[in-house]
Coordinates of C-alpha atoms in Angstrom, one line a residue:
M171 CA 0.0 0.0 0.0
A172 CA 1.0 3.6 -0.4
K173 CA 3.5 5.1 2.2
Q174 CA 1.6 6.7 5.0
V175 CA 2.5 8.3 8.4
A176 CA 1.9 5.6 11.0
G177 CA 0.1 6.1 14.2
K178 CA -3.1 7.9 13.1
S179 CA -6.5 7.1 14.5
V180 CA -8.9 5.7 11.8
A181 CA -12.5 4.7 12.0
V182 CA -13.8 2.1 9.5
V183 CA -17.5 2.2 9.3
G184 CA -18.9 -1.2 8.1
A185 CA -17.4 -4.7 8.7
G186 CA -18.2 -6.3 5.5
W187 CA -15.4 -7.6 3.4
A188 CA -14.4 -4.2 2.1
G189 CA -14.3 -2.7 5.6
C190 CA -12.4 -5.6 7.0
A191 CA -9.9 -5.4 4.1
A192 CA -9.4 -1.6 4.8
A193 CA -9.1 -2.2 8.6
V194 CA -6.5 -4.9 8.2
E195 CA -4.4 -2.8 5.8
L196 CA -4.5 0.2 8.0
A197 CA -3.5 -1.8 11.1
R198 CA -0.7 -3.4 9.1
A199 CA 0.5 0.1 8.3
G200 CA 0.6 1.0 12.0
H201 CA -2.5 3.0 12.5
Q202 CA -4.9 2.8 15.4
V203 CA -8.1 1.3 13.8
T204 CA -11.6 1.1 15.2
L205 CA -14.0 -1.0 13.1
F206 CA -17.7 -0.2 13.6
E207 CA -20.4 -2.7 12.6
A208 CA -24.1 -2.2 13.2
A209 CA -24.9 -5.9 13.1
R210 CA -23.7 -8.5 15.6
T211 CA -22.0 -10.6 13.0
L212 CA -19.1 -9.5 10.8
G213 CA -19.2 -10.0 7.1
G214 CA -21.8 -7.7 5.6
R215 CA -23.7 -9.5 2.7
A216 CA -21.3 -12.4 3.0
R217 CA -21.7 -13.6 6.6
R218 CA -23.0 -16.5 8.7
V219 CA -26.6 -16.3 9.8
A220 CA -28.1 -18.0 12.9
T221 CA -31.5 -19.4 11.8
D222 CA -34.2 -21.4 13.6
R223 CA -32.8 -24.6 12.0
R224 CA -29.0 -24.2 12.1
Q225 CA -26.2 -21.8 11.4
L226 CA -26.1 -21.1 7.6
D227 CA -24.5 -18.6 5.3
N228 CA -26.3 -15.6 4.0
G229 CA -25.6 -17.0 0.5
Q230 CA -23.4 -19.6 -1.2
H231 CA -20.2 -18.1 -2.8
I232 CA -17.7 -19.4 -5.2
L233 CA -14.2 -17.8 -5.2
L234 CA -11.7 -18.0 -8.1
G235 CA -8.0 -18.5 -8.1
A236 CA -7.8 -15.1 -9.7
Y237 CA -8.9 -13.4 -6.4
R238 CA -5.4 -12.4 -5.6
E239 CA -6.3 -9.7 -3.0
T240 CA -8.9 -11.8 -1.2
L241 CA -6.4 -14.7 -1.0
R242 CA -3.6 -12.5 0.1
L243 CA -5.7 -10.9 2.9
M244 CA -6.9 -14.3 4.1
A245 CA -3.3 -15.5 4.3
L246 CA -2.2 -12.3 6.1
V247 CA -4.8 -12.7 8.9
G248 CA -3.9 -16.4 9.3
V249 CA -6.5 -18.3 7.4
D250 CA -5.3 -21.6 6.1
R251 CA -6.3 -21.7 2.5
Q252 CA -6.1 -25.4 2.1
A253 CA -8.4 -26.0 5.2
A254 CA -10.8 -23.2 4.4
L255 CA -11.4 -23.8 0.6
L256 CA -12.1 -26.8 -1.5
N257 CA -10.1 -26.3 -4.7
L258 CA -11.8 -27.5 -7.9
P259 CA -10.6 -27.1 -11.5
L260 CA -12.7 -24.9 -13.8
Q261 CA -15.8 -26.8 -14.7
M262 CA -19.4 -26.5 -15.8
R263 CA -21.0 -29.9 -15.0
Y264 CA -24.6 -30.7 -15.1
P265 CA -26.5 -33.7 -13.6
P266 CA -26.3 -36.7 -15.9
H267 CA -30.1 -36.5 -16.6
G268 CA -30.3 -32.6 -16.6
G269 CA -30.0 -32.1 -20.3
G270 CA -26.7 -30.2 -19.9
M271 CA -23.1 -30.8 -20.5
D272 CA -19.9 -31.9 -18.8
F273 CA -17.0 -29.6 -19.2
V274 CA -13.9 -30.0 -16.9
A275 CA -10.5 -28.4 -17.3
P276 CA -7.6 -30.7 -16.5
R277 CA -4.7 -29.4 -14.5
L278 CA -2.5 -28.5 -17.5
P279 CA -0.8 -25.2 -18.2
A280 CA -2.9 -22.5 -19.8
P281 CA -4.3 -22.4 -22.4
L282 CA -3.9 -26.2 -22.9
H283 CA -6.3 -26.8 -20.0
L284 CA -9.1 -25.1 -21.9
L285 CA -8.3 -26.8 -25.2
A286 CA -8.3 -30.2 -23.4
A287 CA -11.6 -29.4 -21.7
L288 CA -13.2 -28.4 -24.9
L289 CA -12.0 -31.5 -26.7
R290 CA -13.3 -33.8 -24.0
A291 CA -16.5 -31.9 -23.2
K292 CA -19.7 -34.0 -23.4
G293 CA -23.1 -32.6 -24.3
L294 CA -21.7 -30.1 -26.8
G295 CA -21.9 -30.6 -30.6
R296 CA -19.1 -29.6 -33.1
A297 CA -20.7 -26.3 -33.8
D298 CA -20.9 -25.5 -30.0
K299 CA -17.2 -26.4 -29.6
M300 CA -16.2 -24.3 -32.5
S301 CA -18.3 -21.4 -31.2
L302 CA -16.5 -21.6 -27.9
A303 CA -13.0 -21.8 -29.5
R304 CA -13.9 -18.8 -31.6
F305 CA -15.0 -16.7 -28.7
S306 CA -11.8 -17.5 -26.8
S307 CA -9.4 -16.7 -29.6
T308 CA -11.2 -13.6 -30.7
A309 CA -11.4 -12.2 -27.1
R310 CA -7.6 -12.9 -26.7
W311 CA -6.9 -11.1 -30.0
M312 CA -9.0 -8.1 -28.8
G313 CA -7.1 -8.0 -25.5
W314 CA -10.4 -8.6 -23.8
Q315 CA -11.3 -5.0 -24.5
L316 CA -14.3 -3.4 -26.2
H317 CA -14.2 0.1 -27.8
N318 CA -17.8 0.6 -26.6
D319 CA -19.5 -1.4 -23.9
C320 CA -22.7 -3.3 -24.7
S321 CA -24.7 -6.1 -23.2
V322 CA -23.4 -9.6 -22.8
S323 CA -26.2 -10.9 -25.0
E324 CA -25.1 -8.5 -27.8
L325 CA -21.5 -9.6 -27.4
L326 CA -22.4 -13.2 -27.7
Q327 CA -24.5 -12.6 -30.8
R328 CA -21.5 -10.6 -32.3
F329 CA -19.3 -13.6 -31.6
D330 CA -21.8 -16.0 -33.2
Q331 CA -22.3 -18.1 -30.1
T332 CA -24.7 -21.0 -30.4
D333 CA -27.9 -21.0 -28.6
R334 CA -26.9 -24.1 -26.7
L335 CA -23.5 -22.8 -25.6
I336 CA -25.2 -19.6 -24.4
Q337 CA -27.7 -21.6 -22.4
L338 CA -25.2 -24.0 -20.9
M339 CA -22.1 -21.9 -20.5
W340 CA -22.3 -18.2 -21.0
R341 CA -25.6 -17.4 -19.3
P342 CA -24.9 -19.3 -16.0
L343 CA -21.3 -17.8 -16.0
C344 CA -22.7 -14.3 -16.4
L345 CA -25.3 -14.8 -13.7
A346 CA -22.8 -16.3 -11.3
A347 CA -20.2 -13.6 -11.9
L348 CA -22.3 -10.4 -12.4
N349 CA -25.6 -11.4 -10.8
T350 CA -27.2 -9.6 -13.8
P351 CA -29.0 -11.3 -16.7
P352 CA -27.0 -11.3 -19.9
E353 CA -29.6 -9.1 -21.6
R354 CA -28.7 -6.3 -19.2
A355 CA -25.2 -7.2 -18.1
S356 CA -22.0 -5.3 -19.0
A357 CA -20.0 -7.1 -21.7
Q358 CA -16.8 -5.4 -20.7
V359 CA -17.1 -6.4 -17.0
F360 CA -17.9 -9.9 -18.1
L361 CA -14.7 -9.9 -20.3
N362 CA -12.7 -8.6 -17.4
V363 CA -13.7 -11.6 -15.3
L364 CA -12.9 -14.0 -18.2
R365 CA -9.6 -12.3 -18.8
D366 CA -8.4 -12.8 -15.3
S367 CA -9.7 -16.4 -15.1
L368 CA -9.9 -18.1 -18.5
G369 CA -7.3 -15.9 -20.1
A370 CA -4.7 -16.1 -17.3
K371 CA -2.7 -18.9 -15.7
R372 CA -4.5 -22.2 -15.1
A373 CA -4.6 -21.7 -11.4
A374 CA -6.5 -18.4 -11.8
S375 CA -9.5 -20.3 -13.2
D376 CA -9.7 -22.7 -10.3
M377 CA -13.0 -22.6 -8.4
L378 CA -12.7 -22.3 -4.7
L379 CA -15.7 -23.4 -2.5
P380 CA -15.7 -22.2 1.2
R381 CA -15.5 -25.0 3.7
A382 CA -15.9 -22.6 6.6
D383 CA -18.8 -20.2 7.2
L384 CA -18.4 -16.9 5.4
S385 CA -17.7 -14.9 8.5
K386 CA -15.0 -17.3 9.6
L387 CA -13.5 -17.3 6.1
F388 CA -12.1 -13.8 6.6
P389 CA -14.0 -11.2 8.7
D390 CA -13.6 -13.1 12.1
A391 CA -9.9 -13.6 11.4
A392 CA -9.6 -9.9 10.4
A393 CA -11.1 -8.9 13.8
A394 CA -8.5 -11.1 15.6
Y395 CA -5.8 -9.5 13.5
L396 CA -7.0 -6.0 14.5
A397 CA -7.0 -7.0 18.2
K398 CA -3.4 -8.2 17.9
H399 CA -2.4 -5.0 16.3
G400 CA -3.9 -2.6 18.8
G401 CA -7.2 -2.1 17.0
T402 CA -10.9 -2.4 18.3
V403 CA -13.9 -4.0 16.8
R404 CA -17.3 -2.6 17.9
S405 CA -20.2 -4.8 16.6
G406 CA -23.7 -3.8 17.4
A407 CA -22.6 -0.1 17.1
K408 CA -24.4 2.0 14.5
V409 CA -22.7 5.1 13.2
R410 CA -25.4 7.8 12.9
R411 CA -23.5 10.9 12.1
L412 CA -20.2 12.0 10.5
Q413 CA -19.0 15.6 10.7
R414 CA -15.8 17.5 10.0
E415 CA -14.3 19.1 13.1
S416 CA -13.5 22.8 13.0
D417 CA -10.8 24.9 14.7
D418 CA -11.6 28.0 16.7
A419 CA -11.8 30.1 13.5
G420 CA -14.4 27.8 12.1
Q421 CA -12.0 26.2 9.5
A422 CA -11.8 22.4 8.8
A423 CA -9.3 21.1 11.3
G424 CA -8.5 17.8 9.4
A425 CA -10.3 15.6 12.0
W426 CA -13.6 13.7 11.8
R427 CA -16.2 13.2 14.4
L428 CA -18.5 10.2 14.6
E429 CA -21.7 9.9 16.6
V430 CA -22.4 6.2 17.4
S431 CA -25.2 4.4 19.2
G432 CA -25.8 0.9 20.4
E433 CA -25.2 -1.4 23.4
A434 CA -21.5 -1.8 22.3
V435 CA -20.9 1.9 23.2
G436 CA -23.3 2.1 26.1
G437 CA -26.0 4.0 24.4
T438 CA -24.7 7.1 22.5
W439 CA -21.0 7.9 22.1
G440 CA -19.0 10.3 20.1
A441 CA -15.3 10.3 19.2
S442 CA -12.9 12.0 16.8
F443 CA -10.6 10.3 14.4
D444 CA -7.8 11.5 12.0
G445 CA -9.4 9.5 9.1
V446 CA -12.6 7.6 8.2
V447 CA -13.3 4.9 5.7
L448 CA -17.0 4.5 4.9
A449 CA -17.4 0.9 4.0
C450 CA -21.1 0.7 4.4
A451 CA -23.7 0.2 1.7
P452 CA -24.1 3.1 -0.8
P453 CA -27.4 4.4 0.6
Q454 CA -26.0 4.4 4.2
A455 CA -22.8 6.1 3.0
A456 CA -24.9 8.9 1.3
V457 CA -26.8 9.5 4.6
L458 CA -23.5 9.9 6.6
L459 CA -22.1 12.2 3.9
H460 CA -25.2 14.4 3.9
D461 CA -24.0 17.1 6.3
I462 CA -20.7 17.4 4.4
A463 CA -22.5 17.6 1.1
D464 CA -24.1 20.9 2.2
S465 CA -20.6 22.6 2.0
E466 CA -18.7 20.4 -0.5
A467 CA -20.0 20.2 -4.1
A468 CA -17.9 17.1 -4.8
I469 CA -19.5 15.3 -1.9
A470 CA -23.0 16.3 -3.1
T471 CA -22.2 14.9 -6.5
L472 CA -20.9 11.7 -4.9
C473 CA -24.1 11.3 -2.8
A474 CA -26.2 11.6 -5.9
G475 CA -24.2 8.7 -7.5
L476 CA -24.4 6.6 -4.3
T477 CA -28.2 6.6 -4.4
A478 CA -28.4 5.8 -8.2
F479 CA -27.4 2.1 -8.1
E480 CA -30.0 -0.5 -9.0
A481 CA -30.1 -3.5 -6.8
E482 CA -30.1 -7.2 -7.8
T483 CA -31.3 -10.0 -5.6
I484 CA -29.7 -13.4 -4.8
T485 CA -31.7 -16.2 -3.2
T486 CA -30.2 -19.3 -1.6
C487 CA -32.4 -22.2 -0.8
Y488 CA -31.1 -24.6 1.8
L489 CA -32.7 -28.2 1.7
Q490 CA -31.9 -30.7 4.5
Y491 CA -32.1 -34.4 3.7
D492 CA -30.9 -37.5 5.5
P493 CA -27.2 -37.1 6.5
A494 CA -26.4 -40.2 4.4
L495 CA -27.5 -38.4 1.2
R496 CA -24.6 -37.4 -1.0
L497 CA -24.3 -36.1 -4.5
A498 CA -21.6 -37.5 -6.8
L499 CA -19.9 -34.1 -7.1
P500 CA -19.7 -31.1 -4.6
M501 CA -21.2 -28.7 -7.1
Y502 CA -23.4 -28.9 -10.2
A503 CA -24.8 -26.4 -12.7
L504 CA -28.6 -26.6 -13.3
L505 CA -30.7 -25.5 -16.3
D506 CA -32.9 -22.8 -15.0
A507 CA -36.3 -22.7 -16.7
P508 CA -38.7 -20.4 -14.8
E509 CA -41.6 -21.3 -17.1
R510 CA -41.2 -24.8 -15.8
Y511 CA -40.6 -23.7 -12.2
H512 CA -37.0 -24.7 -12.5
W513 CA -35.4 -21.8 -10.5
G514 CA -32.1 -23.3 -9.4
Q515 CA -28.9 -22.4 -11.3
F516 CA -26.3 -24.1 -9.1
V517 CA -26.5 -26.7 -6.3
F518 CA -23.8 -27.4 -3.7
D519 CA -23.5 -30.5 -1.5
R520 CA -22.6 -28.8 1.7
G521 CA -21.8 -32.1 3.3
Q522 CA -18.7 -32.4 1.0
L523 CA -17.4 -29.0 2.2
D524 CA -18.2 -29.5 5.9
A525 CA -18.9 -32.9 7.5
A526 CA -21.2 -31.2 10.1
Q527 CA -23.6 -30.2 7.3
A528 CA -24.0 -33.8 5.8
G529 CA -27.2 -34.0 3.8
L530 CA -27.6 -30.3 3.3
L531 CA -27.9 -29.0 -0.2
A532 CA -27.6 -25.2 -1.1
V533 CA -29.3 -24.1 -4.3
V534 CA -28.5 -20.6 -5.7
V535 CA -30.8 -18.4 -7.7
S536 CA -29.0 -15.3 -9.0
A537 CA -30.8 -12.2 -10.2
S538 CA -33.7 -13.7 -8.4
A539 CA -36.3 -10.9 -7.9
E540 CA -39.0 -13.0 -9.6
A541 CA -38.2 -16.2 -7.6
A542 CA -37.9 -14.1 -4.3
A543 CA -41.4 -12.7 -4.8
M544 CA -42.8 -16.3 -4.5
A545 CA -44.0 -17.7 -1.2
Q546 CA -40.9 -19.4 0.4
P547 CA -42.6 -22.9 0.8
L548 CA -43.6 -22.8 -2.9
L549 CA -40.2 -21.8 -4.1
A550 CA -38.5 -24.5 -1.9
E551 CA -41.0 -27.1 -3.2
A552 CA -40.3 -26.1 -6.8
I553 CA -36.5 -26.4 -6.3
A554 CA -36.8 -29.8 -4.5
V555 CA -38.9 -31.1 -7.4
Q556 CA -36.4 -29.7 -9.9
L557 CA -33.5 -31.6 -8.1
A558 CA -35.5 -34.8 -7.9
T559 CA -36.2 -34.6 -11.7
V560 CA -32.7 -33.7 -13.0
F561 CA -30.9 -36.2 -10.7
E562 CA -33.6 -38.8 -11.1
R563 CA -33.6 -39.2 -7.3
P564 CA -37.2 -39.1 -5.9
E565 CA -36.0 -38.7 -2.3
L566 CA -34.7 -35.2 -3.3
G567 CA -38.4 -34.1 -3.7
T568 CA -39.1 -34.4 0.1
P569 CA -36.5 -32.6 2.2
Q570 CA -36.7 -32.9 6.0
W571 CA -36.7 -29.0 6.2
F572 CA -35.9 -26.0 4.1
K573 CA -34.6 -22.5 4.7
V574 CA -34.8 -19.7 2.0
I575 CA -32.5 -16.8 2.5
T576 CA -32.9 -13.9 0.2
E577 CA -30.6 -10.9 0.0
K578 CA -32.6 -8.2 -1.8
R579 CA -29.7 -5.9 -2.2
A580 CA -27.0 -8.6 -2.8
T581 CA -25.3 -6.7 -5.6
F582 CA -25.7 -3.7 -7.9
A583 CA -27.0 -4.3 -11.4
C584 CA -23.8 -4.5 -13.5
T585 CA -25.1 -2.7 -16.6
P586 CA -23.1 -1.5 -19.7
G587 CA -21.3 1.8 -19.1
L588 CA -22.2 2.0 -15.4
Q589 CA -20.4 4.9 -13.7
R590 CA -18.9 3.8 -10.3
P591 CA -17.4 6.2 -7.8
A592 CA -13.6 6.2 -6.9
N593 CA -12.5 5.5 -3.4
A594 CA -11.3 9.1 -3.0
T595 CA -13.8 11.6 -2.0
G596 CA -11.7 14.7 -2.7
L597 CA -11.2 15.3 1.1
A598 CA -8.0 14.0 2.7
G599 CA -8.7 11.6 5.5
L600 CA -12.1 10.5 4.0
A601 CA -12.5 7.6 1.7
I602 CA -15.3 5.1 0.6
A603 CA -14.9 1.4 0.1
G604 CA -17.2 -1.3 -1.1
D605 CA -17.7 -3.7 -4.1
Y606 CA -19.6 -0.9 -5.9
T607 CA -16.6 1.4 -6.3
A608 CA -14.7 1.8 -9.5
S609 CA -13.2 -1.5 -10.5
D610 CA -12.7 -3.9 -13.4
Y611 CA -14.8 -6.4 -11.5
P612 CA -18.5 -6.7 -10.7
A613 CA -19.8 -6.9 -7.1
T614 CA -17.8 -9.8 -5.8
L615 CA -15.7 -10.6 -2.7
E616 CA -12.6 -9.8 -4.7
S617 CA -13.9 -6.3 -5.7
A618 CA -14.7 -5.6 -2.1
A619 CA -11.2 -6.7 -1.0
R620 CA -9.6 -4.6 -3.7
S621 CA -11.7 -1.6 -2.8
G622 CA -10.9 -1.8 0.9
V623 CA -7.1 -2.0 0.2
A624 CA -7.3 0.9 -2.2
A625 CA -9.3 3.1 0.2
A626 CA -6.7 2.4 2.9
A627 CA -3.8 3.1 0.7
G628 CA -5.2 6.5 -0.5
L629 CA -6.9 7.7 2.7
W630 CA -4.5 10.7 3.1
D631 CA -3.7 11.4 -0.5
A632 CA -3.8 15.0 -1.6
P633 CA -7.4 16.1 -2.3
R634 CA -8.5 16.3 -5.9
R635 CA -8.4 19.7 -7.5
P636 CA -11.8 21.0 -8.6
G637 CA -12.5 20.5 -12.3

């Protein structure tokens, strides 16, 4: 990170993955960090959740080998990658009776691993394989860059991709990576993800499935790291106001005052800090910046941008079966067909990730506003029937219990040409962080980690000049 004067006091508001990343980097640089989180559990939109059934995750995530900042930070705070993540080669595998395909990249040097996977792929015809090869070679020739952004659907049409390949490969990849339907998703951001995975070293395309719950995967370890480095974590503490402190002449004094409420601070509490990183959701960040926006035109413009994001939903349906139940693979892709009430897009056998969750399946529905509007019992029943049908295992149609967890603001809609704010606010000692800030990536754990690191590195950079 950028060279900074050590020993400053910094408040990080929000203990999601971006906030935890910023806090860790600031503590590593020798600053006195206080991390505030309104919820009891750290992790933001990627955290564990205590339910009436058992402890679950707020959603099922897949990490990639290309997530360099996420993996670096996990190692920095002492997370054992081998124990915490199941490493799978790049794959898109459907149930044998699910009408899909079987595509698995062997552990060969890039790009031979993709060529071998393509040659061995089952369920794809010659035209489909030629289509995929043409896409890969053309994207590499273009440097994975477009002169003008467009939708993923338009890009696929431009590259003459077959309908079957779009259905089995590109659509599920787009939904998993961008959480936005191909018809509305940014082709350039999609290409960025493919560049750093399919277009990089073989290990970059590996798929990493969490064995631990999402809070334990990084946020809890980040909190322990802060404690060891003199920092403080205050969960259950909601920051309600942010103000610039003034000197006796009424001029900005370079310090920031927070007003905080909650049991963690004994009711209401105020304190001053040399720097602040706002790592909360965009609407909450805009609320905290409101007082400053009255006197700073740049902050007023930033606030307007923070409230303009369109949200996308992710739903995860957990289905508990007999602990002896086990799928042949830890993860499968599914053909989603809402007109047939087939909502699931990926299913994960949690028992193969954590023995304590034997018999538990997690089914993910990305960009799930329509599915989330259904009654939860109806959605769970539809997904259970879908599993029983595609796996030809009737017992999957009758789970012992289910739990549907919907994150209505899971990500922003990653649309073509979307303008995303920088980490810098134009005021020294004040930065924003989150997966929504300017980045090559969509709203992922990696973009959150990168944003947190960037916010920490540039917290005391010289303010931008107007215009």
